[in-house]
C-alpha cells in the first residue's frame, strides 16, 4: 500500500497537489528550493490566491500528514512516489518551453534515489521530454507522466474531483501504483486513461490548444461583428445551443492570458516544428495573433471615446489579474492594456480585488487605487478588463458620481449595456454595436 508521497516544486500546481493528496489521507512531503515559500506553506499560508486551498493546507499541517522541506535527501528517504511539479515557462525571446527547472529537479532527485520508487512528472512539457528524462533516472526508479488539468480558481476541485486522469507509462507497476494513489477518484467514477509517454504529454497541450482556439474563434467573430454592426454576444448565445459547439470558452472579450494557454500553444508550435510537423499547427499562430489583437482593439476603443488621444486624460482600469478568482498577472491582458495606455500618455489607475501586490511589483509605474471607486475617481473613461463579480455588480449611478466623464468600455462583455446607458453612460464593448 502506498502511503508516502512527495511533491517537488510548490508553486501553484505543486502546493495544490501536496495539500490535496494530504486531504486524501496520504503522508506528503513537499519540496522547494525557495526557502521563503517553504516557510509560508509550513506556517499554513498560501503564497498565491486560490479559493479554498488555504483551509485544505492547514488541515493537512494540523493532521501531521503534510510537511515541507528544502532537502532532496529527505525527500528520497521519505517517499514511495515522487511527483515533479516544477514550472516550464516560455524561453526568453523564443516560443519554446524552458525546461531547465524540470531538468534540474530530475537531476537533483536522481542523485539521491537509492531505493525502488515511482517518479511522476506532472509538469507541462514538450512531447518527447518524458522519454528523455527516464534515461536520467537510476535503475531503482520508474517514470510515469501524469499531466495536470487545473483551472485557476477551481484548483482544489479539479484535483480532488478531476474530470479525467491521464497516465503515460511504459511498465506495469507504474500503472498499478497510480491506480492505487488515485483510487478515491476512480472509485467515484473518474475515467483513468492509460497511454504511452508521448500521448500523455500531448493531451495537456492539445487541450490547451483547443481551448485557446475556441476563445480566439469567438473573438475573431467579434472582429467581424464590429465591422458588420452585429452583436457578438447574441451570436455566441445562438452558437452555444448547438450541442456540437457548446457555450464553454465561447465568451467574447479581451482574450486569454495567464501562465498556461499563451506559453503552451507557443511551445506546442515550437515542438511541432522540431518534429517536422510545423504545418499541422500553423493555425495556432493566428489563434495567438487574434488574442493579441483584442488587446489592441481595447486600447483603440478607449482612445476613440476620448476623442483620439490619451494625453492629459485619466483612465480607470478595473482588473489586473488575467482572470477572476486569481491573483495571477502572467501575460495578463488587463495589465497589458493598462501599460499600453500609460505609454501613450494616459494617467492610469488600476484596481483588482486580489492582484494588487503582484501588479504593483510588476508595473510600479502605474497608479493603483484602494477600491473600484478610488480607481475610477475623476476618470475620463473606465475600462472593465477582468470580470470580477464586484465589477459586474457595480451600480452605474454610484460610479457615475465620481468620474469626470461617463465613458466605459466593457472588455469582458460582463455588464448590461441598457442599464449603463440608462444611467447616462456612453457604453462600448468588444464585438458589439
Short mmCIF file of C-alpha atoms in Angstrom, two decimals:
data_model
loop_
_atom_site.label_atom_id
_atom_site.label_comp_id
_atom_site.label_asym_id
_atom_site.label_seq_id
_atom_site.Cartn_x
_atom_site.Cartn_y
_atom_site.Cartn_z
CA UNK A 1 0.00 0.00 0.00
CA UNK A 2 1.32 3.44 -0.96
CA UNK A 3 1.25 5.94 1.90
CA UNK A 4 4.13 8.35 1.42
CA UNK A 5 4.16 10.84 -1.44
CA UNK A 6 6.47 13.73 -2.18
CA UNK A 7 5.81 16.80 -4.32
CA UNK A 8 8.81 18.54 -5.87
CA UNK A 9 8.04 22.16 -6.64
CA UNK A 10 5.47 24.00 -4.53
CA UNK A 11 4.22 26.64 -6.91
CA UNK A 12 0.60 26.78 -7.99
CA UNK A 13 0.44 23.16 -9.14
CA UNK A 14 2.69 21.63 -6.52
CA UNK A 15 1.24 23.34 -3.45
CA UNK A 16 -2.27 22.40 -4.54
CA UNK A 17 -1.33 18.80 -5.30
CA UNK A 18 0.52 18.37 -1.99
CA UNK A 19 -2.34 19.76 0.12
CA UNK A 20 -4.98 17.76 -1.72
CA UNK A 21 -3.06 14.49 -1.50
CA UNK A 22 -2.79 15.02 2.26
CA UNK A 23 -6.53 15.69 2.30
CA UNK A 24 -6.99 12.22 0.78
CA UNK A 25 -5.09 10.68 3.69
CA UNK A 26 -1.56 10.32 2.34
CA UNK A 27 1.57 11.39 4.15
CA UNK A 28 3.03 14.11 1.95
CA UNK A 29 6.37 15.93 1.94
CA UNK A 30 6.61 18.99 -0.30
CA UNK A 31 9.94 20.35 -1.53
CA UNK A 32 11.02 23.66 -3.00
CA UNK A 33 14.35 25.46 -3.37
CA UNK A 34 12.67 28.72 -2.32
CA UNK A 35 13.04 28.84 1.47
CA UNK A 36 10.58 31.73 1.83
CA UNK A 37 7.88 29.77 0.00
CA UNK A 38 8.52 26.72 2.17
CA UNK A 39 8.33 28.82 5.34
CA UNK A 40 4.99 30.31 4.29
CA UNK A 41 3.48 26.94 3.41
CA UNK A 42 4.75 25.37 6.63
CA UNK A 43 3.02 28.19 8.51
CA UNK A 44 -0.26 27.49 6.71
CA UNK A 45 -0.06 30.44 4.33
CA UNK A 46 -0.57 30.04 0.58
CA UNK A 47 1.85 32.29 -1.38
CA UNK A 48 -0.78 32.95 -4.06
CA UNK A 49 -4.56 33.33 -4.15
CA UNK A 50 -6.57 30.20 -4.81
CA UNK A 51 -10.08 29.87 -3.35
CA UNK A 52 -10.43 27.04 -0.87
CA UNK A 53 -6.78 25.98 -0.82
CA UNK A 54 -5.70 27.51 2.48
CA UNK A 55 -8.15 25.50 4.67
CA UNK A 56 -7.04 22.29 2.93
CA UNK A 57 -3.38 23.20 3.50
CA UNK A 58 -3.98 23.93 7.18
CA UNK A 59 -5.90 20.71 7.74
CA UNK A 60 -3.01 18.77 6.27
CA UNK A 61 -0.49 20.51 8.50
CA UNK A 62 -2.63 20.12 11.62
CA UNK A 63 -3.10 16.39 10.96
CA UNK A 64 0.66 15.89 10.67
CA UNK A 65 0.22 14.32 7.23
CA UNK A 66 1.70 17.33 5.38
CA UNK A 67 5.19 18.75 5.82
CA UNK A 68 7.62 20.81 3.72
CA UNK A 69 11.39 20.76 3.21
CA UNK A 70 14.21 22.07 1.05
CA UNK A 71 16.18 18.81 1.21
CA UNK A 72 16.22 16.32 -1.67
CA UNK A 73 17.88 13.79 0.62
CA UNK A 74 14.90 13.96 2.97
CA UNK A 75 12.54 13.57 0.03
CA UNK A 76 14.38 10.46 -1.21
CA UNK A 77 14.29 8.87 2.25
CA UNK A 78 10.61 9.71 2.76
CA UNK A 79 8.77 8.99 -0.45
CA UNK A 80 7.47 5.97 -2.33
CA UNK A 81 6.09 8.15 -5.12
CA UNK A 82 7.65 11.46 -6.16
CA UNK A 83 5.52 13.97 -8.10
CA UNK A 84 7.55 16.55 -10.06
CA UNK A 85 5.50 19.75 -10.37
CA UNK A 86 8.00 22.45 -11.38
CA UNK A 87 7.28 25.18 -13.92
CA UNK A 88 8.05 25.23 -17.64
CA UNK A 89 7.98 28.92 -18.64
CA UNK A 90 8.50 30.20 -22.15
CA UNK A 91 12.12 30.79 -23.12
CA UNK A 92 13.06 34.45 -23.37
CA UNK A 93 12.88 35.56 -26.99
CA UNK A 94 11.63 32.16 -28.19
CA UNK A 95 8.41 30.17 -28.46
CA UNK A 96 9.94 27.03 -26.94
CA UNK A 97 9.45 25.89 -23.34
CA UNK A 98 12.29 26.42 -20.88
CA UNK A 99 12.94 23.00 -19.33
CA UNK A 100 15.85 23.91 -17.10
CA UNK A 101 13.76 23.67 -13.90
CA UNK A 102 12.41 20.26 -14.86
CA UNK A 103 15.89 19.03 -15.78
CA UNK A 104 17.34 20.38 -12.53
CA UNK A 105 14.62 18.74 -10.43
CA UNK A 106 15.11 15.35 -12.10
CA UNK A 107 18.89 15.55 -11.80
CA UNK A 108 18.74 16.52 -8.11
CA UNK A 109 16.28 13.72 -7.34
CA UNK A 110 18.17 11.13 -9.39
CA UNK A 111 21.34 11.90 -7.45
CA UNK A 112 19.80 10.83 -4.12
CA UNK A 113 17.45 7.95 -5.04
CA UNK A 114 18.77 4.73 -3.50
CA UNK A 115 15.69 2.50 -3.33
CA UNK A 116 12.78 1.49 -5.59
CA UNK A 117 10.31 4.30 -6.22
CA UNK A 118 8.00 5.83 -8.80
CA UNK A 119 8.75 9.28 -10.23
CA UNK A 120 5.71 11.01 -11.72
CA UNK A 121 6.03 14.04 -13.97
CA UNK A 122 3.11 16.47 -13.81
CA UNK A 123 4.72 19.49 -15.47
CA UNK A 124 3.52 20.57 -18.92
CA UNK A 125 6.38 19.61 -21.24
CA UNK A 126 7.04 19.25 -24.98
CA UNK A 127 6.32 15.79 -26.34
CA UNK A 128 9.42 13.60 -26.07
CA UNK A 129 10.55 15.04 -22.74
CA UNK A 130 9.44 12.08 -20.61
CA UNK A 131 11.39 9.54 -22.65
CA UNK A 132 14.49 11.72 -22.34
CA UNK A 133 14.08 12.19 -18.59
CA UNK A 134 13.52 8.47 -17.99
CA UNK A 135 17.10 7.88 -19.09
CA UNK A 136 18.37 10.27 -16.40
CA UNK A 137 16.86 8.29 -13.53
CA UNK A 138 18.74 5.47 -11.75
CA UNK A 139 17.64 1.83 -12.24
CA UNK A 140 15.73 1.88 -8.94
CA UNK A 141 13.27 4.49 -10.28
CA UNK A 142 10.41 4.03 -12.72
CA UNK A 143 8.93 7.05 -14.53
CA UNK A 144 5.29 7.85 -15.31
CA UNK A 145 3.80 11.01 -16.81
CA UNK A 146 0.58 12.34 -15.31
CA UNK A 147 -0.39 15.76 -16.74
CA UNK A 148 -2.38 18.23 -14.69
CA UNK A 149 -5.57 19.92 -15.86
CA UNK A 150 -6.09 22.55 -13.17
CA UNK A 151 -8.13 25.69 -13.71
CA UNK A 152 -7.06 28.67 -11.63
CA UNK A 153 -9.89 29.47 -9.26
CA UNK A 154 -11.01 25.81 -9.22
CA UNK A 155 -7.75 24.00 -8.48
CA UNK A 156 -8.86 22.19 -5.32
CA UNK A 157 -12.00 20.92 -7.02
CA UNK A 158 -10.05 19.89 -10.12
CA UNK A 159 -7.51 17.96 -8.01
CA UNK A 160 -9.96 16.15 -5.75
CA UNK A 161 -12.70 15.65 -8.37
CA UNK A 162 -10.94 15.68 -11.76
CA UNK A 163 -12.83 15.06 -15.00
CA UNK A 164 -10.15 12.57 -16.10
CA UNK A 165 -6.81 11.14 -15.00
CA UNK A 166 -4.23 10.51 -17.71
CA UNK A 167 -1.08 8.47 -17.06
CA UNK A 168 1.71 7.75 -19.50
CA UNK A 169 3.62 4.61 -18.57
CA UNK A 170 5.95 2.01 -20.04
CA UNK A 171 5.93 -0.51 -17.18
CA UNK A 172 3.06 -2.29 -15.47
CA UNK A 173 3.97 -1.41 -11.86
CA UNK A 174 3.68 2.32 -12.58
CA UNK A 175 0.08 1.98 -13.73
CA UNK A 176 -0.85 -0.18 -10.76
CA UNK A 177 0.71 2.25 -8.28
CA UNK A 178 -1.05 5.27 -9.76
CA UNK A 179 -4.37 3.42 -9.78
CA UNK A 180 -3.91 2.96 -6.02
CA UNK A 181 -2.86 6.59 -5.49
CA UNK A 182 -5.93 7.87 -7.34
CA UNK A 183 -8.37 5.19 -6.15
CA UNK A 184 -10.58 7.72 -4.35
CA UNK A 185 -11.19 9.49 -7.66
CA UNK A 186 -11.63 6.39 -9.81
CA UNK A 187 -13.97 4.82 -7.26
CA UNK A 188 -16.11 7.95 -7.66
CA UNK A 189 -16.23 7.42 -11.41
CA UNK A 190 -13.33 9.49 -12.75
CA UNK A 191 -12.04 7.97 -16.02
CA UNK A 192 -8.48 6.61 -15.79
CA UNK A 193 -6.78 6.74 -19.18
CA UNK A 194 -3.53 4.84 -19.70
CA UNK A 195 -1.26 5.85 -22.58
CA UNK A 196 2.37 5.91 -23.64
CA UNK A 197 4.61 8.81 -22.61
CA UNK A 198 4.18 10.80 -25.82
CA UNK A 199 0.39 10.68 -25.84
CA UNK A 200 0.16 11.73 -22.19
CA UNK A 201 2.37 14.73 -22.91
CA UNK A 202 0.26 15.70 -25.91
CA UNK A 203 -3.06 15.51 -24.05
CA UNK A 204 -2.36 18.62 -21.97
CA UNK A 205 -1.02 20.82 -24.76
CA UNK A 206 -3.70 19.63 -27.18
CA UNK A 207 -6.40 20.51 -24.64
CA UNK A 208 -4.97 24.00 -24.13
CA UNK A 209 -4.58 24.50 -27.88
CA UNK A 210 -8.24 23.61 -28.39
CA UNK A 211 -9.44 25.94 -25.64
CA UNK A 212 -7.30 28.79 -26.95
CA UNK A 213 -8.65 28.18 -30.44
CA UNK A 214 -12.25 28.33 -29.21
CA UNK A 215 -11.62 31.62 -27.39
CA UNK A 216 -9.90 33.15 -30.39
CA UNK A 217 -12.62 31.90 -32.73
CA UNK A 218 -15.34 33.85 -30.95
CA UNK A 219 -13.05 36.87 -30.74
CA UNK A 220 -12.45 36.63 -34.49
CA UNK A 221 -16.23 36.67 -34.85
CA UNK A 222 -16.22 39.78 -32.65
CA UNK A 223 -13.96 41.48 -35.20
CA UNK A 224 -16.44 40.60 -37.95
CA UNK A 225 -19.37 41.75 -35.80
CA UNK A 226 -17.75 45.13 -35.23
CA UNK A 227 -17.30 45.57 -38.98
CA UNK A 228 -20.87 44.43 -39.69
CA UNK A 229 -22.50 46.29 -36.75
CA UNK A 230 -23.68 42.97 -35.29
CA UNK A 231 -23.70 41.74 -31.67
CA UNK A 232 -21.18 39.02 -30.87
CA UNK A 233 -22.82 38.22 -27.52
CA UNK A 234 -26.05 37.22 -29.28
CA UNK A 235 -24.04 35.32 -31.88
CA UNK A 236 -22.25 33.43 -29.11
CA UNK A 237 -25.54 32.68 -27.35
CA UNK A 238 -27.02 31.23 -30.53
CA UNK A 239 -23.93 29.10 -31.19
CA UNK A 240 -23.88 27.77 -27.63
CA UNK A 241 -27.22 26.00 -28.10
CA UNK A 242 -25.64 23.74 -30.71
CA UNK A 243 -24.60 20.61 -28.82
CA UNK A 244 -21.67 20.13 -31.18
CA UNK A 245 -20.25 23.53 -30.16
CA UNK A 246 -21.40 24.29 -26.61
CA UNK A 247 -21.07 27.55 -24.71
CA UNK A 248 -17.96 26.98 -22.61
CA UNK A 249 -14.97 29.13 -23.59
CA UNK A 250 -17.22 30.95 -26.08
CA UNK A 251 -17.32 34.21 -24.14
CA UNK A 252 -16.17 37.10 -26.39
CA UNK A 253 -13.92 39.73 -24.89
CA UNK A 254 -10.35 40.69 -24.20
CA UNK A 255 -9.00 37.18 -24.69
CA UNK A 256 -6.86 34.75 -22.73
CA UNK A 257 -3.69 35.19 -20.70
CA UNK A 258 -2.13 33.59 -17.66
CA UNK A 259 0.70 31.17 -17.19
CA UNK A 260 -0.64 28.29 -19.30
CA UNK A 261 -2.52 28.93 -22.54
CA UNK A 262 -0.24 31.54 -24.15
CA UNK A 263 3.08 29.83 -23.43
CA UNK A 264 1.71 26.33 -24.00
CA UNK A 265 0.41 26.98 -27.51
CA UNK A 266 3.70 28.69 -28.43
CA UNK A 267 5.74 25.78 -27.05
CA UNK A 268 3.46 23.37 -28.92
CA UNK A 269 4.18 25.20 -32.19
CA UNK A 270 7.91 25.18 -31.48
CA UNK A 271 7.96 21.46 -30.72
CA UNK A 272 5.89 20.62 -33.81
CA UNK A 273 8.47 22.47 -35.87
CA UNK A 274 11.28 20.43 -34.31
CA UNK A 275 9.39 17.25 -35.20
CA UNK A 276 8.85 18.35 -38.79
CA UNK A 277 5.09 18.75 -38.25
CA UNK A 278 5.03 22.56 -38.14
CA UNK A 279 2.31 22.85 -40.82
CA UNK A 280 -0.10 20.97 -38.56
CA UNK A 281 -0.10 23.83 -36.06
CA UNK A 282 0.31 26.96 -38.19
CA UNK A 283 -3.29 27.85 -37.31
CA UNK A 284 -2.16 28.38 -33.70
CA UNK A 285 -0.09 31.36 -34.82
CA UNK A 286 -3.30 33.07 -35.94
CA UNK A 287 -5.02 31.99 -32.70
CA UNK A 288 -2.24 33.78 -30.82
CA UNK A 289 -2.43 36.86 -33.05
CA UNK A 290 -6.23 37.16 -32.73
CA UNK A 291 -5.78 37.09 -28.98
CA UNK A 292 -3.24 39.93 -29.08
CA UNK A 293 -5.41 41.97 -31.49
CA UNK A 294 -8.21 42.11 -28.93
CA UNK A 295 -5.89 43.98 -26.57
CA UNK A 296 -5.00 46.43 -29.33
CA UNK A 297 -8.69 46.93 -30.14
CA UNK A 298 -9.48 47.59 -26.48
CA UNK A 299 -6.96 50.42 -26.45
CA UNK A 300 -8.41 51.79 -29.70
CA UNK A 301 -11.98 51.84 -28.33
CA UNK A 302 -10.86 53.72 -25.23
CA UNK A 303 -8.91 56.22 -27.35
CA UNK A 304 -11.93 56.78 -29.62
CA UNK A 305 -14.13 57.59 -26.63
CA UNK A 306 -11.58 60.21 -25.58
CA UNK A 307 -11.52 61.92 -28.95
CA UNK A 308 -8.38 60.29 -30.30
CA UNK A 309 -5.73 60.81 -27.60
CA UNK A 310 -4.91 59.71 -24.06
CA UNK A 311 -2.63 62.68 -23.39
CA UNK A 312 -3.82 64.56 -20.34
CA UNK A 313 -6.70 62.15 -19.76
CA UNK A 314 -7.36 59.91 -16.77
CA UNK A 315 -8.21 56.22 -17.27
CA UNK A 316 -9.68 53.99 -14.56
CA UNK A 317 -8.83 50.31 -15.05
CA UNK A 318 -10.84 47.64 -13.25
CA UNK A 319 -8.86 44.43 -13.20
CA UNK A 320 -5.21 43.36 -13.21
CA UNK A 321 -5.37 39.55 -12.91
CA UNK A 322 -5.71 37.62 -16.16
CA UNK A 323 -9.00 36.13 -14.87
CA UNK A 324 -11.25 36.48 -11.81
CA UNK A 325 -10.67 34.39 -8.68
CA UNK A 326 -6.92 34.61 -9.19
CA UNK A 327 -4.03 36.93 -8.38
CA UNK A 328 -2.07 35.71 -11.42
CA UNK A 329 -0.87 38.55 -13.65
CA UNK A 330 1.28 36.48 -16.02
CA UNK A 331 0.57 37.64 -19.58
CA UNK A 332 -2.46 39.50 -18.22
CA UNK A 333 -4.49 41.23 -20.96
CA UNK A 334 -5.69 43.74 -18.36
CA UNK A 335 -2.21 44.87 -17.34
CA UNK A 336 -1.05 44.85 -20.96
CA UNK A 337 -3.82 47.29 -21.88
CA UNK A 338 -3.12 49.48 -18.85
CA UNK A 339 0.60 49.71 -19.64
CA UNK A 340 -0.05 50.47 -23.31
CA UNK A 341 -2.37 53.35 -22.42
CA UNK A 342 0.16 54.77 -19.96
CA UNK A 343 2.83 54.59 -22.67
CA UNK A 344 0.50 56.56 -24.93
CA UNK A 345 0.21 59.40 -22.43
CA UNK A 346 -2.75 58.41 -20.26
CA UNK A 347 -2.83 58.67 -16.47
CA UNK A 348 -3.86 55.14 -15.49
CA UNK A 349 -5.16 53.98 -12.11
CA UNK A 350 -5.73 50.25 -11.59
CA UNK A 351 -7.72 48.27 -9.03
CA UNK A 352 -8.06 44.50 -8.64
CA UNK A 353 -9.57 42.65 -5.65
CA UNK A 354 -6.67 40.17 -5.35
CA UNK A 355 -3.80 41.00 -7.72
CA UNK A 356 -2.72 44.42 -6.43
CA UNK A 357 0.51 43.22 -4.82
CA UNK A 358 1.64 41.32 -7.88
CA UNK A 359 0.61 44.16 -10.19
CA UNK A 360 2.49 46.77 -8.17
CA UNK A 361 5.65 44.68 -8.21
CA UNK A 362 5.42 44.04 -11.95
CA UNK A 363 4.27 47.52 -13.04
CA UNK A 364 5.32 50.08 -10.41
CA UNK A 365 4.88 52.99 -12.84
CA UNK A 366 1.10 52.59 -12.89
CA UNK A 367 -1.10 54.21 -10.25
CA UNK A 368 -3.24 52.00 -8.02
CA UNK A 369 -6.49 52.59 -6.19
CA UNK A 370 -7.71 51.06 -2.95
CA UNK A 371 -11.15 50.25 -4.37
CA UNK A 372 -13.08 50.33 -7.61
CA UNK A 373 -14.44 53.76 -6.73
CA UNK A 374 -10.96 55.00 -5.94
CA UNK A 375 -9.58 53.71 -9.24
CA UNK A 376 -12.22 55.42 -11.37
CA UNK A 377 -12.34 58.71 -9.49
CA UNK A 378 -12.03 61.64 -11.94
CA UNK A 379 -11.59 59.19 -14.84
CA UNK A 380 -12.48 60.28 -18.36
CA UNK A 381 -13.01 56.64 -19.32
CA UNK A 382 -13.46 53.43 -17.30
CA UNK A 383 -12.22 50.09 -18.60
CA UNK A 384 -13.55 46.79 -17.23
CA UNK A 385 -10.78 44.30 -18.02
CA UNK A 386 -11.21 41.42 -15.52
CA UNK A 387 -14.75 40.20 -14.86
CA UNK A 388 -14.72 40.02 -11.07
CA UNK A 389 -18.20 39.71 -9.55
CA UNK A 390 -17.86 43.02 -7.73
CA UNK A 391 -17.30 44.78 -11.05
CA UNK A 392 -20.25 43.07 -12.73
CA UNK A 393 -22.45 44.17 -9.84
CA UNK A 394 -21.36 47.83 -9.76
CA UNK A 395 -24.05 50.50 -9.60
CA UNK A 396 -23.62 52.71 -12.68
CA UNK A 397 -25.22 55.66 -10.90
CA UNK A 398 -22.80 55.40 -7.97
CA UNK A 399 -19.80 55.09 -10.27
CA UNK A 400 -21.11 57.99 -12.32
CA UNK A 401 -20.94 60.30 -9.31
CA UNK A 402 -17.13 60.09 -9.06
CA UNK A 403 -15.94 60.01 -12.69
CA UNK A 404 -15.10 63.04 -14.80
CA UNK A 405 -16.95 61.65 -17.83
CA UNK A 406 -19.37 58.74 -18.11
CA UNK A 407 -17.48 56.66 -20.67
CA UNK A 408 -17.00 52.92 -20.19
CA UNK A 409 -15.50 50.15 -22.32
CA UNK A 410 -16.58 46.67 -21.26
CA UNK A 411 -13.66 44.45 -22.20
CA UNK A 412 -15.37 41.27 -20.99
CA UNK A 413 -18.98 41.82 -22.09
CA UNK A 414 -19.85 41.43 -18.43
CA UNK A 415 -22.20 44.42 -17.98
CA UNK A 416 -25.79 45.14 -19.01
CA UNK A 417 -25.46 47.84 -21.72
CA UNK A 418 -29.00 49.13 -21.30
CA UNK A 419 -28.60 49.58 -17.55
CA UNK A 420 -25.43 51.60 -18.02
CA UNK A 421 -26.81 53.66 -20.89
CA UNK A 422 -29.94 54.41 -18.87
CA UNK A 423 -27.65 55.86 -16.18
CA UNK A 424 -26.15 58.26 -18.73
CA UNK A 425 -23.06 56.29 -19.71
CA UNK A 426 -21.54 56.07 -23.17
CA UNK A 427 -21.10 52.28 -23.27
CA UNK A 428 -18.84 50.42 -25.70
CA UNK A 429 -17.79 46.79 -25.74
CA UNK A 430 -15.72 44.46 -27.87
CA UNK A 431 -17.80 42.96 -30.68
CA UNK A 432 -20.97 44.94 -30.03
CA UNK A 433 -22.50 47.98 -31.72
#
